[in-house]
Structures are given as C-alpha cells and as structure tokens.
Amino acid sequence: NGLAEFEPIRRRFAPEQRAQWNVAIAYLAQHKARIDKERNVYGGHVSAGAVQNAVEQFPLGKKQALEIEWIERSSSTRVGPRFRFAPDLMGRVMLHGHDSDADELTYLRELMALTAEGFEHATNCTMLITDVYVAPHFGF
C-alpha cells in the first residue's frame, strides 16, 4: 500500500473499492504489531523460543508429551516418524502470548477472531488487486 508504484493501480479503484481497501488497510495497520508477533512465532516455521516456552508449559506427568512413533507402511508417502507431541506442542505455542491470569479459551477465541478478520481483509485486498489490475492486465 505504501509503494509509489502501487498508486496508479489504486487510482483505478472505484469509490466503493477504495473504501473497502481503506478499511482493510486501517485494520491491518491497527493490528500490525500483533499480526507480526503471531506470524513470527508460528507462521510457516515455529521459532525455537516458542517451542522452548511451550515445552516448559507441558503439564507434568502428561503421557505422550514427547513421544515419537516410527510408522512403516507399504506406501512411501506414509512412512516415517509420527510426532505424537505435535498437537500438544502447537497448542502450547499458540498460547505464547497468553497472560497466565486470563482464561486460555478466551485468549484463543480472541486470537482466532483476529486471524479470521485479518484474513478476510487480506483476501479482500487480494481480490481488489485481481479485479482492478491482474484480470485486465491478462485480458480477463
């Protein structure tokens, strides 16, 4: 949005498209720090610090917490290790910003709401660019 090269594309937006774009950009800018923080913890690659913190949060005595099982099957796509701790570990990683005084379920619901709304705004921006620039550029 801040690139000078993008301004000619943005000028092609109809008034209602520009309004939709501005709402999306405002939302994403308002939540940029939180979105960056979440993305950097587990977006694509989980950070070592997030995993270390999550492992420290495992309840004592939890069975299968760090269990690895080797799977052998006739299909080459299903051979290899199964990490039984992955769901527990990622659940804990997602709670990295959780304040221990707050309810975990409330925290996760807020995180999912932020994710869903942010995704909707990002998708709207992508569709606007596609409608105004990509499709006409390729003759659609």
PDB file of C-alpha atoms in Angstrom:
ATOM      1  CA  ASN A   1       0.000   0.000   0.000  1.00  0.00           C
ATOM      2  CA  GLY A   2       2.869   2.390   0.714  1.00  0.00           C
ATOM      3  CA  LEU A   3       4.713   1.862  -2.572  1.00  0.00           C
ATOM      4  CA  ALA A   4       4.647   4.765  -5.032  1.00  0.00           C
ATOM      5  CA  GLU A   5       4.461   2.181  -7.836  1.00  0.00           C
ATOM      6  CA  PHE A   6       1.123   0.984  -6.474  1.00  0.00           C
ATOM      7  CA  GLU A   7      -0.576   4.395  -6.647  1.00  0.00           C
ATOM      8  CA  PRO A   8      -1.558   4.088 -10.351  1.00  0.00           C
ATOM      9  CA  ILE A   9      -3.300   0.804  -9.558  1.00  0.00           C
ATOM     10  CA  ARG A  10      -5.037   2.238  -6.507  1.00  0.00           C
ATOM     11  CA  ARG A  11      -6.304   5.160  -8.647  1.00  0.00           C
ATOM     12  CA  ARG A  12      -8.236   2.629 -10.725  1.00  0.00           C
ATOM     13  CA  PHE A  13     -10.357   1.631  -7.726  1.00  0.00           C
ATOM     14  CA  ALA A  14     -13.995   2.664  -7.891  1.00  0.00           C
ATOM     15  CA  PRO A  15     -15.109   4.698  -4.838  1.00  0.00           C
ATOM     16  CA  GLU A  16     -16.625   1.641  -3.118  1.00  0.00           C
ATOM     17  CA  GLN A  17     -13.450  -0.373  -3.826  1.00  0.00           C
ATOM     18  CA  ARG A  18     -11.250   2.402  -2.412  1.00  0.00           C
ATOM     19  CA  ALA A  19     -13.427   2.489   0.716  1.00  0.00           C
ATOM     20  CA  GLN A  20     -13.110  -1.291   1.096  1.00  0.00           C
ATOM     21  CA  TRP A  21      -9.341  -1.043   0.564  1.00  0.00           C
ATOM     22  CA  ASN A  22      -9.003   1.731   3.143  1.00  0.00           C
ATOM     23  CA  VAL A  23     -10.970  -0.224   5.756  1.00  0.00           C
ATOM     24  CA  ALA A  24      -8.754  -3.275   5.197  1.00  0.00           C
ATOM     25  CA  ILE A  25      -5.519  -1.264   5.328  1.00  0.00           C
ATOM     26  CA  ALA A  26      -6.650   0.524   8.501  1.00  0.00           C
ATOM     27  CA  TYR A  27      -7.494  -2.775  10.203  1.00  0.00           C
ATOM     28  CA  LEU A  28      -4.210  -4.409   9.203  1.00  0.00           C
ATOM     29  CA  ALA A  29      -2.215  -1.324  10.249  1.00  0.00           C
ATOM     30  CA  GLN A  30      -4.019  -1.167  13.602  1.00  0.00           C
ATOM     31  CA  HIS A  31      -3.146  -4.802  14.322  1.00  0.00           C
ATOM     32  CA  LYS A  32       0.252  -4.922  12.572  1.00  0.00           C
ATOM     33  CA  ALA A  33       2.335  -5.436  15.707  1.00  0.00           C
ATOM     34  CA  ARG A  34       0.147  -8.317  16.912  1.00  0.00           C
ATOM     35  CA  ILE A  35      -0.044  -9.916  13.457  1.00  0.00           C
ATOM     36  CA  ASP A  36       3.747  -9.683  13.089  1.00  0.00           C
ATOM     37  CA  LYS A  37       4.253 -11.178  16.543  1.00  0.00           C
ATOM     38  CA  GLU A  38       1.932 -14.116  15.858  1.00  0.00           C
ATOM     39  CA  ARG A  39       3.370 -14.741  12.389  1.00  0.00           C
ATOM     40  CA  ASN A  40       6.915 -14.685  13.729  1.00  0.00           C
ATOM     41  CA  VAL A  41       6.127 -17.222  16.448  1.00  0.00           C
ATOM     42  CA  TYR A  42       4.481 -19.965  14.397  1.00  0.00           C
ATOM     43  CA  GLY A  43       3.736 -18.739  10.893  1.00  0.00           C
ATOM     44  CA  GLY A  44       5.447 -21.110   8.481  1.00  0.00           C
ATOM     45  CA  HIS A  45       8.239 -22.055  10.859  1.00  0.00           C
ATOM     46  CA  VAL A  46       7.942 -22.279  14.602  1.00  0.00           C
ATOM     47  CA  SER A  47      10.631 -20.314  16.400  1.00  0.00           C
ATOM     48  CA  ALA A  48      12.977 -22.121  18.783  1.00  0.00           C
ATOM     49  CA  GLY A  49      11.982 -19.743  21.586  1.00  0.00           C
ATOM     50  CA  ALA A  50       8.298 -20.526  21.118  1.00  0.00           C
ATOM     51  CA  VAL A  51       8.989 -24.276  21.225  1.00  0.00           C
ATOM     52  CA  GLN A  52      11.198 -23.932  24.315  1.00  0.00           C
ATOM     53  CA  ASN A  53       8.500 -21.918  26.063  1.00  0.00           C
ATOM     54  CA  ALA A  54       5.816 -24.429  25.021  1.00  0.00           C
ATOM     55  CA  VAL A  55       7.837 -27.410  26.276  1.00  0.00           C
ATOM     56  CA  GLU A  56       8.281 -25.645  29.609  1.00  0.00           C
ATOM     57  CA  GLN A  57       4.486 -25.270  29.768  1.00  0.00           C
ATOM     58  CA  PHE A  58       3.718 -29.001  29.363  1.00  0.00           C
ATOM     59  CA  PRO A  59       1.824 -30.327  32.359  1.00  0.00           C
ATOM     60  CA  LEU A  60       3.992 -32.610  34.485  1.00  0.00           C
ATOM     61  CA  GLY A  61       3.252 -36.300  34.014  1.00  0.00           C
ATOM     62  CA  LYS A  62       1.455 -35.890  30.684  1.00  0.00           C
ATOM     63  CA  LYS A  63       1.711 -39.143  28.761  1.00  0.00           C
ATOM     64  CA  GLN A  64       2.761 -38.973  25.088  1.00  0.00           C
ATOM     65  CA  ALA A  65       4.021 -35.438  25.641  1.00  0.00           C
ATOM     66  CA  LEU A  66       7.246 -36.088  23.720  1.00  0.00           C
ATOM     67  CA  GLU A  67       6.548 -39.468  22.122  1.00  0.00           C
ATOM     68  CA  ILE A  68       7.809 -40.294  18.624  1.00  0.00           C
ATOM     69  CA  GLU A  69       6.489 -43.341  16.765  1.00  0.00           C
ATOM     70  CA  TRP A  70       8.015 -44.828  13.595  1.00  0.00           C
ATOM     71  CA  ILE A  71       5.406 -45.804  11.001  1.00  0.00           C
ATOM     72  CA  GLU A  72       6.162 -48.452   8.394  1.00  0.00           C
ATOM     73  CA  ARG A  73       3.625 -48.943   5.634  1.00  0.00           C
ATOM     74  CA  SER A  74       3.666 -50.105   2.051  1.00  0.00           C
ATOM     75  CA  SER A  75       3.002 -46.564   0.807  1.00  0.00           C
ATOM     76  CA  SER A  76       6.124 -44.419   0.631  1.00  0.00           C
ATOM     77  CA  THR A  77       4.107 -41.301   1.419  1.00  0.00           C
ATOM     78  CA  ARG A  78       3.169 -42.525   4.884  1.00  0.00           C
ATOM     79  CA  VAL A  79       6.489 -43.918   6.096  1.00  0.00           C
ATOM     80  CA  GLY A  80       8.432 -42.117   8.765  1.00  0.00           C
ATOM     81  CA  PRO A  81       8.130 -40.669  12.214  1.00  0.00           C
ATOM     82  CA  ARG A  82       4.874 -39.541  13.741  1.00  0.00           C
ATOM     83  CA  PHE A  83       5.387 -36.940  16.397  1.00  0.00           C
ATOM     84  CA  ARG A  84       2.606 -37.502  18.901  1.00  0.00           C
ATOM     85  CA  PHE A  85       3.603 -34.378  20.776  1.00  0.00           C
ATOM     86  CA  ALA A  86       2.931 -32.043  17.837  1.00  0.00           C
ATOM     87  CA  PRO A  87      -0.725 -31.203  18.694  1.00  0.00           C
ATOM     88  CA  ASP A  88       0.123 -30.570  22.349  1.00  0.00           C
ATOM     89  CA  LEU A  89       3.235 -28.620  21.429  1.00  0.00           C
ATOM     90  CA  MET A  90       1.496 -26.399  18.872  1.00  0.00           C
ATOM     91  CA  GLY A  91      -1.401 -25.855  21.256  1.00  0.00           C
ATOM     92  CA  ARG A  92       1.093 -24.538  23.777  1.00  0.00           C
ATOM     93  CA  VAL A  93       2.938 -22.494  21.127  1.00  0.00           C
ATOM     94  CA  MET A  94      -0.333 -20.749  20.250  1.00  0.00           C
ATOM     95  CA  LEU A  95      -0.652 -19.727  23.892  1.00  0.00           C
ATOM     96  CA  HIS A  96       2.738 -17.956  23.842  1.00  0.00           C
ATOM     97  CA  GLY A  97       1.196 -14.523  24.463  1.00  0.00           C
ATOM     98  CA  HIS A  98      -1.366 -15.731  26.957  1.00  0.00           C
ATOM     99  CA  ASP A  99      -1.407 -13.898  30.276  1.00  0.00           C
ATOM    100  CA  SER A 100      -1.464 -16.585  32.942  1.00  0.00           C
ATOM    101  CA  ASP A 101      -4.165 -14.664  34.820  1.00  0.00           C
ATOM    102  CA  ALA A 102      -6.559 -14.805  31.855  1.00  0.00           C
ATOM    103  CA  ASP A 103      -8.683 -17.696  30.617  1.00  0.00           C
ATOM    104  CA  GLU A 104      -6.923 -19.731  27.870  1.00  0.00           C
ATOM    105  CA  LEU A 105     -10.147 -20.318  25.934  1.00  0.00           C
ATOM    106  CA  THR A 106     -10.930 -16.591  25.891  1.00  0.00           C
ATOM    107  CA  TYR A 107      -7.387 -15.862  24.690  1.00  0.00           C
ATOM    108  CA  LEU A 108      -7.633 -18.431  21.876  1.00  0.00           C
ATOM    109  CA  ARG A 109     -11.056 -17.186  20.802  1.00  0.00           C
ATOM    110  CA  GLU A 110      -9.683 -13.641  20.577  1.00  0.00           C
ATOM    111  CA  LEU A 111      -6.687 -14.892  18.588  1.00  0.00           C
ATOM    112  CA  MET A 112      -8.934 -16.810  16.165  1.00  0.00           C
ATOM    113  CA  ALA A 113     -11.202 -13.762  15.741  1.00  0.00           C
ATOM    114  CA  LEU A 114      -8.169 -11.595  14.936  1.00  0.00           C
ATOM    115  CA  THR A 115      -6.940 -14.221  12.473  1.00  0.00           C
ATOM    116  CA  ALA A 116     -10.306 -14.607  10.746  1.00  0.00           C
ATOM    117  CA  GLU A 117     -10.915 -10.863  10.421  1.00  0.00           C
ATOM    118  CA  GLY A 118      -7.353 -10.193   9.278  1.00  0.00           C
ATOM    119  CA  PHE A 119      -7.615 -12.984   6.706  1.00  0.00           C
ATOM    120  CA  GLU A 120     -10.880 -11.532   5.404  1.00  0.00           C
ATOM    121  CA  HIS A 121      -9.317  -8.086   4.966  1.00  0.00           C
ATOM    122  CA  ALA A 122      -6.207  -9.514   3.285  1.00  0.00           C
ATOM    123  CA  THR A 123      -8.379 -11.601   0.960  1.00  0.00           C
ATOM    124  CA  ASN A 124     -10.467  -8.540   0.065  1.00  0.00           C
ATOM    125  CA  CYS A 125      -7.294  -6.636  -0.830  1.00  0.00           C
ATOM    126  CA  THR A 126      -6.094  -9.515  -2.999  1.00  0.00           C
ATOM    127  CA  MET A 127      -9.435  -9.668  -4.800  1.00  0.00           C
ATOM    128  CA  LEU A 128      -9.416  -5.897  -5.405  1.00  0.00           C
ATOM    129  CA  ILE A 129      -5.942  -6.063  -6.930  1.00  0.00           C
ATOM    130  CA  THR A 130      -7.011  -9.041  -9.028  1.00  0.00           C
ATOM    131  CA  ASP A 131     -10.178  -7.317 -10.264  1.00  0.00           C
ATOM    132  CA  VAL A 132      -8.572  -3.944 -10.975  1.00  0.00           C
ATOM    133  CA  TYR A 133      -5.087  -4.915 -12.154  1.00  0.00           C
ATOM    134  CA  VAL A 134      -4.389  -8.601 -12.719  1.00  0.00           C
ATOM    135  CA  ALA A 135      -7.531  -9.610 -14.625  1.00  0.00           C
ATOM    136  CA  PRO A 136      -7.476  -6.626 -17.047  1.00  0.00           C
ATOM    137  CA  HIS A 137      -3.692  -6.964 -17.444  1.00  0.00           C
ATOM    138  CA  PHE A 138      -4.164 -10.529 -18.679  1.00  0.00           C
ATOM    139  CA  GLY A 139      -7.335  -9.822 -20.652  1.00  0.00           C
ATOM    140  CA  PHE A 140      -9.882 -11.406 -18.316  1.00  0.00           C
TER     141      PHE A 140
END
